Tab-separated table of C-alpha atoms and ligand atoms in Angstrom:
chain	number	residue	atom	x	y	z
A	1	MET	CA	85.050	94.841	215.869
A	2	PRO	CA	87.377	96.734	218.250
A	3	SER	CA	91.070	97.250	217.456
A	4	ILE	CA	93.622	94.773	218.784
A	5	HIS	CA	95.592	97.800	220.130
A	6	ARG	CA	94.648	99.266	223.492
A	7	SER	CA	93.308	102.800	223.388
A	8	PRO	CA	95.835	105.133	225.067
A	9	THR	CA	94.785	107.463	227.862
A	10	SER	CA	97.477	110.076	227.291
A	11	ALA	CA	97.887	112.734	224.618
A	12	GLY	CA	98.582	112.235	220.936
A	13	ILE	CA	99.213	114.475	217.942
A	14	GLY	CA	97.573	114.959	214.574
A	15	LEU	CA	99.820	113.507	211.847
A	16	ARG	CA	99.774	115.721	208.776
A	17	LEU	CA	101.464	114.843	205.491
A	18	PRO	CA	104.359	117.382	205.801
A	19	HIS	CA	105.476	115.550	208.989
A	20	ILE	CA	105.061	111.962	207.888
A	21	GLU	CA	108.586	111.285	206.552
A	22	GLU	CA	110.080	112.804	209.740
A	23	ALA	CA	107.725	110.719	211.896
A	24	VAL	CA	108.800	107.514	210.125
A	25	ALA	CA	112.495	108.433	210.447
A	26	THR	CA	112.516	109.693	214.061
A	27	ARG	CA	109.604	107.859	215.784
A	28	PRO	CA	108.628	110.894	217.906
A	29	PRO	CA	107.677	110.346	221.570
A	30	THR	CA	103.888	110.459	221.352
A	31	ALA	CA	101.352	107.956	222.686
A	32	TRP	CA	99.339	107.871	219.455
A	33	LEU	CA	98.684	109.560	216.131
A	34	GLU	CA	95.487	110.800	214.559
A	35	ILE	CA	95.063	110.975	210.781
A	36	HIS	CA	92.482	112.179	208.314
A	37	PRO	CA	91.794	109.182	206.032
A	38	GLU	CA	91.061	111.602	203.178
A	39	ASN	CA	94.805	112.485	203.107
A	40	PHE	CA	95.755	108.858	202.462
A	41	ILE	CA	93.010	107.300	200.335
A	42	ALA	CA	94.458	108.488	196.999
A	43	ASN	CA	98.096	108.564	198.148
A	44	PRO	CA	99.693	105.084	198.060
A	45	HIS	CA	103.144	106.311	199.204
A	46	ALA	CA	101.713	108.081	202.267
A	47	THR	CA	99.554	105.014	202.991
A	48	GLU	CA	102.656	102.813	202.925
A	49	LEU	CA	104.393	105.119	205.438
A	50	LEU	CA	101.244	105.156	207.588
A	51	SER	CA	101.147	101.325	207.619
A	52	ASP	CA	104.718	101.386	208.900
A	53	LEU	CA	103.810	103.866	211.679
A	54	ALA	CA	100.716	101.808	212.560
A	55	ARG	CA	103.030	98.985	213.616
A	56	SER	CA	104.557	101.309	216.281
A	57	TYR	CA	101.723	103.635	217.288
A	58	PRO	CA	98.009	103.309	217.998
A	59	ILE	CA	96.251	105.257	215.232
A	60	SER	CA	93.022	107.226	215.410
A	61	VAL	CA	91.097	107.738	212.157
A	62	HIS	CA	89.321	111.105	212.126
A	63	THR	CA	87.157	111.475	209.023
A	64	VAL	CA	86.355	114.858	207.517
A	65	GLY	CA	84.457	113.527	204.483
A	66	LEU	CA	81.878	111.208	206.093
A	67	SER	CA	79.014	113.634	206.238
A	68	VAL	CA	76.591	112.172	208.817
A	69	GLY	CA	74.483	115.336	208.656
A	70	SER	CA	74.016	115.338	204.891
A	71	ALA	CA	70.353	115.352	203.815
A	72	THR	CA	71.329	113.432	200.663
A	73	GLY	CA	72.799	110.479	202.556
A	74	ILE	CA	76.211	108.970	203.217
A	75	ASP	CA	78.577	108.617	200.257
A	76	ARG	CA	78.839	104.816	200.251
A	77	ARG	CA	81.893	104.769	197.983
A	78	HIS	CA	83.737	106.981	200.463
A	79	LEU	CA	82.526	104.821	203.349
A	80	ALA	CA	83.971	101.762	201.571
A	81	ARG	CA	87.304	103.548	201.025
A	82	VAL	CA	87.531	104.455	204.729
A	83	ARG	CA	86.695	100.844	205.614
A	84	THR	CA	89.576	99.615	203.426
A	85	LEU	CA	92.015	101.959	205.198
A	86	ILE	CA	90.690	100.846	208.590
A	87	ALA	CA	91.280	97.211	207.644
A	88	LEU	CA	94.888	98.111	206.797
A	89	ILE	CA	95.861	100.103	209.901
A	90	ASP	CA	93.484	98.738	212.577
A	91	PRO	CA	92.833	102.060	214.376
A	92	VAL	CA	91.987	102.338	218.076
A	93	LEU	CA	89.479	105.135	217.493
A	94	VAL	CA	87.287	106.197	214.555
A	95	SER	CA	85.557	109.569	214.589
A	96	GLY	CA	83.938	112.349	212.582
A	97	HIS	CA	81.851	115.492	212.937
A	98	LEU	CA	78.298	116.417	213.777
A	99	ALA	CA	78.005	118.440	210.561
A	100	TRP	CA	77.325	118.123	206.848
A	101	SER	CA	79.932	118.638	204.151
A	102	THR	CA	78.446	116.917	201.092
A	103	HIS	CA	75.342	117.398	199.005
A	104	GLY	CA	74.827	114.620	196.490
A	105	SER	CA	78.141	114.257	194.678
A	106	GLU	CA	79.294	117.775	195.687
A	107	TYR	CA	82.028	117.903	198.340
A	108	LEU	CA	82.116	121.226	200.179
A	109	ASN	CA	85.263	122.398	201.887
A	110	ASP	CA	83.520	123.137	205.179
A	111	LEU	CA	81.857	121.420	208.112
A	112	LEU	CA	78.399	123.000	207.992
A	113	PRO	CA	75.943	123.232	210.903
A	114	LEU	CA	72.604	121.498	211.449
A	115	PRO	CA	69.397	122.595	213.168
A	116	TYR	CA	68.854	120.554	216.323
A	117	ASN	CA	65.340	119.122	216.099
A	118	VAL	CA	63.523	115.792	215.870
A	119	GLU	CA	63.748	115.620	212.091
A	120	THR	CA	67.544	116.039	211.925
A	121	MET	CA	67.914	113.757	214.959
A	122	ARG	CA	66.202	110.938	213.044
A	123	PHE	CA	68.300	111.101	209.931
A	124	VAL	CA	71.617	111.739	211.721
A	125	ALA	CA	70.910	108.715	213.972
A	126	ASP	CA	70.059	106.570	210.915
A	127	GLN	CA	73.193	107.715	209.100
A	128	LEU	CA	75.375	107.120	212.142
A	129	ALA	CA	74.010	103.575	212.267
A	130	GLU	CA	74.892	103.145	208.589
A	131	VAL	CA	78.432	104.455	209.206
A	132	GLN	CA	78.974	102.188	212.214
A	133	ASP	CA	77.630	99.148	210.342
A	134	GLY	CA	79.651	100.023	207.236
A	135	LEU	CA	82.912	100.497	209.143
A	136	GLY	CA	82.337	97.756	211.695
A	137	ARG	CA	83.446	100.196	214.412
A	138	THR	CA	81.904	102.396	217.080
A	139	PHE	CA	81.968	105.967	215.797
A	140	LEU	CA	82.887	108.960	217.987
A	141	LEU	CA	80.914	112.044	217.009
A	142	GLU	CA	82.581	115.438	217.501
A	143	ASN	CA	80.773	118.590	218.659
A	144	PRO	CA	81.165	121.368	216.074
A	145	SER	CA	82.499	124.906	216.431
A	146	SER	CA	79.453	127.153	215.982
A	147	TYR	CA	79.011	130.572	214.442
A	148	VAL	CA	75.259	130.643	213.743
A	149	GLY	CA	72.134	129.040	215.203
A	150	PHE	CA	68.855	128.051	213.560
A	151	SER	CA	65.359	129.290	214.366
A	152	GLY	CA	64.284	125.686	213.578
A	153	SER	CA	66.279	124.242	216.506
A	154	THR	CA	64.065	122.882	219.267
A	155	MET	CA	66.804	121.469	221.498
A	156	THR	CA	70.279	122.500	222.616
A	157	GLU	CA	73.398	120.902	221.157
A	158	VAL	CA	73.990	119.082	224.451
A	159	GLN	CA	70.443	117.652	224.413
A	160	PHE	CA	70.928	116.636	220.766
A	161	LEU	CA	74.228	114.862	221.513
A	162	ASN	CA	72.809	113.062	224.560
A	163	GLU	CA	69.888	111.772	222.557
A	164	LEU	CA	72.101	110.716	219.639
A	165	VAL	CA	74.289	108.658	221.974
A	166	ASP	CA	71.163	106.816	223.168
A	167	ARG	CA	69.556	106.386	219.744
A	168	ALA	CA	72.582	105.552	217.629
A	169	ASP	CA	74.680	103.802	220.286
A	170	CYS	CA	77.632	105.957	219.255
A	171	ARG	CA	80.203	107.687	221.495
A	172	LEU	CA	81.427	111.269	221.598
A	173	LEU	CA	84.624	113.117	220.824
A	174	CYS	CA	84.504	116.315	222.855
A	175	ASP	CA	86.507	119.081	221.201
A	176	ILE	CA	87.171	121.342	224.196
A	177	SER	CA	88.383	124.198	222.023
A	178	ASN	CA	85.154	123.964	220.003
A	179	VAL	CA	83.161	124.199	223.241
A	180	TYR	CA	85.134	127.318	224.176
A	181	VAL	CA	84.759	128.867	220.689
A	182	SER	CA	81.027	128.067	220.432
A	183	SER	CA	80.247	129.244	223.958
A	184	HIS	CA	81.842	132.610	223.152
A	185	ASN	CA	80.178	132.935	219.728
A	186	MET	CA	76.742	131.649	220.768
A	187	GLY	CA	76.705	133.131	224.284
A	188	TYR	CA	76.374	130.091	226.522
A	189	ASP	CA	78.236	128.762	229.567
A	190	ALA	CA	81.098	126.465	228.491
A	191	ARG	CA	81.286	124.668	231.852
A	192	ALA	CA	77.530	124.023	231.872
A	193	TYR	CA	77.954	122.490	228.379
A	194	VAL	CA	80.701	120.158	229.688
A	195	ASP	CA	78.524	119.315	232.713
A	196	GLY	CA	75.655	118.322	230.397
A	197	LEU	CA	77.563	115.787	228.307
A	198	PRO	CA	77.341	112.068	229.171
A	199	ALA	CA	80.804	111.438	230.726
A	200	ALA	CA	80.747	107.684	230.103
A	201	ALA	CA	80.301	108.251	226.356
A	202	ILE	CA	83.339	110.539	225.969
A	203	GLY	CA	86.004	108.510	224.157
A	204	GLU	CA	88.395	111.288	223.127
A	205	LEU	CA	89.142	114.983	223.603
A	206	HIS	CA	90.454	117.477	221.039
A	207	MET	CA	92.420	120.645	221.676
A	208	GLY	CA	93.147	123.078	218.848
A	209	GLY	CA	94.082	126.714	218.372
A	210	PHE	CA	91.536	129.364	217.434
A	211	THR	CA	91.823	132.874	216.017
A	212	ARG	CA	90.087	136.067	217.142
A	213	GLU	CA	88.439	138.017	214.327
A	214	GLU	CA	86.302	141.133	214.147
A	215	ASP	CA	82.572	140.300	214.270
A	216	GLU	CA	81.201	142.303	211.356
A	217	ALA	CA	77.625	141.772	212.607
A	218	THR	CA	78.344	143.357	216.022
A	219	PRO	CA	80.246	146.679	216.192
A	220	GLY	CA	83.243	146.205	218.534
A	221	GLY	CA	82.446	142.512	218.859
A	222	GLU	CA	84.779	139.625	218.243
A	223	VAL	CA	84.164	136.155	216.843
A	224	LEU	CA	86.405	133.175	217.609
A	225	VAL	CA	87.257	131.042	214.573
A	226	ASP	CA	88.381	127.416	214.923
A	227	THR	CA	91.388	127.747	212.602
A	228	HIS	CA	93.732	125.064	214.026
A	229	ALA	CA	96.497	127.476	213.074
A	230	THR	CA	98.089	128.374	216.393
A	231	HIS	CA	98.785	127.274	219.968
A	232	VAL	CA	95.895	126.266	222.212
A	233	ALA	CA	94.784	129.362	224.148
A	234	ASP	CA	95.158	129.492	227.951
A	235	ALA	CA	91.373	129.887	228.331
A	236	ALA	CA	90.845	126.613	226.439
A	237	TRP	CA	93.431	124.897	228.675
A	238	GLU	CA	91.451	126.084	231.713
A	239	LEU	CA	88.331	124.493	230.234
A	240	TYR	CA	90.365	121.338	229.504
A	241	ALA	CA	91.305	121.115	233.192
A	242	TYR	CA	87.634	121.437	234.087
A	243	ALA	CA	86.679	118.726	231.556
A	244	VAL	CA	89.328	116.296	232.852
A	245	GLY	CA	87.914	116.874	236.349
A	246	ARG	CA	84.464	116.009	235.026
A	247	PHE	CA	85.222	113.174	232.551
A	248	GLY	CA	88.455	111.784	233.970
A	249	ARG	CA	91.522	111.261	231.813
A	250	ARG	CA	90.766	110.681	228.134
A	251	PRO	CA	92.973	110.315	225.030
A	252	THR	CA	93.590	113.944	224.044
A	253	LEU	CA	94.595	115.081	220.587
A	254	ILE	CA	96.486	118.244	219.687
A	255	GLU	CA	94.999	119.424	216.374
A	256	TRP	CA	97.072	121.765	214.215
A	257	ASP	CA	96.215	121.855	210.501
A	258	ASN	CA	97.167	125.285	209.145
A	259	ASP	CA	100.453	127.216	209.439
A	260	LEU	CA	101.814	123.856	210.556
A	261	PRO	CA	104.749	124.236	212.991
A	262	ALA	CA	107.667	121.848	213.561
A	263	LEU	CA	106.694	118.420	214.895
A	264	ALA	CA	108.385	119.368	218.207
A	265	ALA	CA	105.799	122.129	218.798
A	266	LEU	CA	102.966	119.582	218.582
A	267	LEU	CA	104.806	117.271	220.969
A	268	ASP	CA	105.201	120.185	223.445
A	269	GLU	CA	101.431	120.847	223.356
A	270	ALA	CA	100.714	117.136	223.898
A	271	ARG	CA	103.098	117.121	226.864
A	272	ARG	CA	101.225	120.097	228.325
A	273	ALA	CA	97.952	118.130	228.118
A	274	ASP	CA	99.564	115.111	229.794
A	275	ASP	CA	101.213	117.187	232.529
A	276	MET	CA	97.931	118.960	233.249
A	277	ALA	CA	95.907	115.713	233.407
A	278	THR	CA	98.552	114.038	235.597
A	279	SER	CA	98.733	116.901	238.092
A	280	LEU	CA	94.934	117.170	238.267
A	281	LEU	CA	94.532	113.472	238.923
A	282	ASP	CA	97.424	113.463	241.455
A	283	LEU	CA	95.639	116.287	243.256
A	284	GLU	CA	92.418	114.260	243.342
A	285	VAL	CA	94.278	111.214	244.725
A	286	SER	CA	95.962	113.279	247.455
A	287	ARG	CA	92.614	114.923	248.371
A	288	ALA	CA	90.978	111.481	248.588
A	289	ALA	CA	93.816	110.212	250.835
A	290	ARG	CA	93.312	113.059	253.358
B	301	LIG	FE1	88.406	118.791	216.662
């Protein structure tokens, strides 16, 4: 069942717990808010504040604990808890990661990678179907930031995502910063990756800051780490402009989870995304009118 709210096309910000009281008090100028349900499920006070905000803002629910890539299956108790929160706040978007973060009853504090082959395709598609049935919502699957590949992969990530969209009838959340980070770390062409995604299936974009670290495996080399701890880099903004040209305008989220700045800094980043998308689309309109 879709939300009764309309999905926004402009930029929103990630709502983290240190900002929630301020957000309730000041109603910051943002088109929408994205939350991690795991921050609210065992926190009745925060959930009450979120319900209040959900009356003013479209909300996106971005899960970090629904592990669609887990070989031991979806945690059905967690799925039920997310469903309860969804019933309360009626989000416009529901998403999660192409990754695994649980094994049986163990919850790992990381989004871990998968080999891209027919076997993982089958169980990820089955588990996506279970998540979508369990939540009663279309699920947007996010491309991961990558640091290693698998010798057991028989297809590229783009091929894997395209096939998942067809098999599981899901949509995609394209994290542009993750594309930039992964293309650097794995040595592929970021624009070719964007070109290969199914534009009609892209329901949301993410932009987050990354950190440059020494690559201990390659002398003099550097690895990009998706830390969400700083401003979005100019190179990622350039790729964002390219992606908006390819996909059109999509709801774009500024993700900042660590070394959290003042709320105003997130709003500035969201404004940058909106200004960039507006000027790109204005340019297209004026070109078409010539
Ligand atoms: Fe993301």
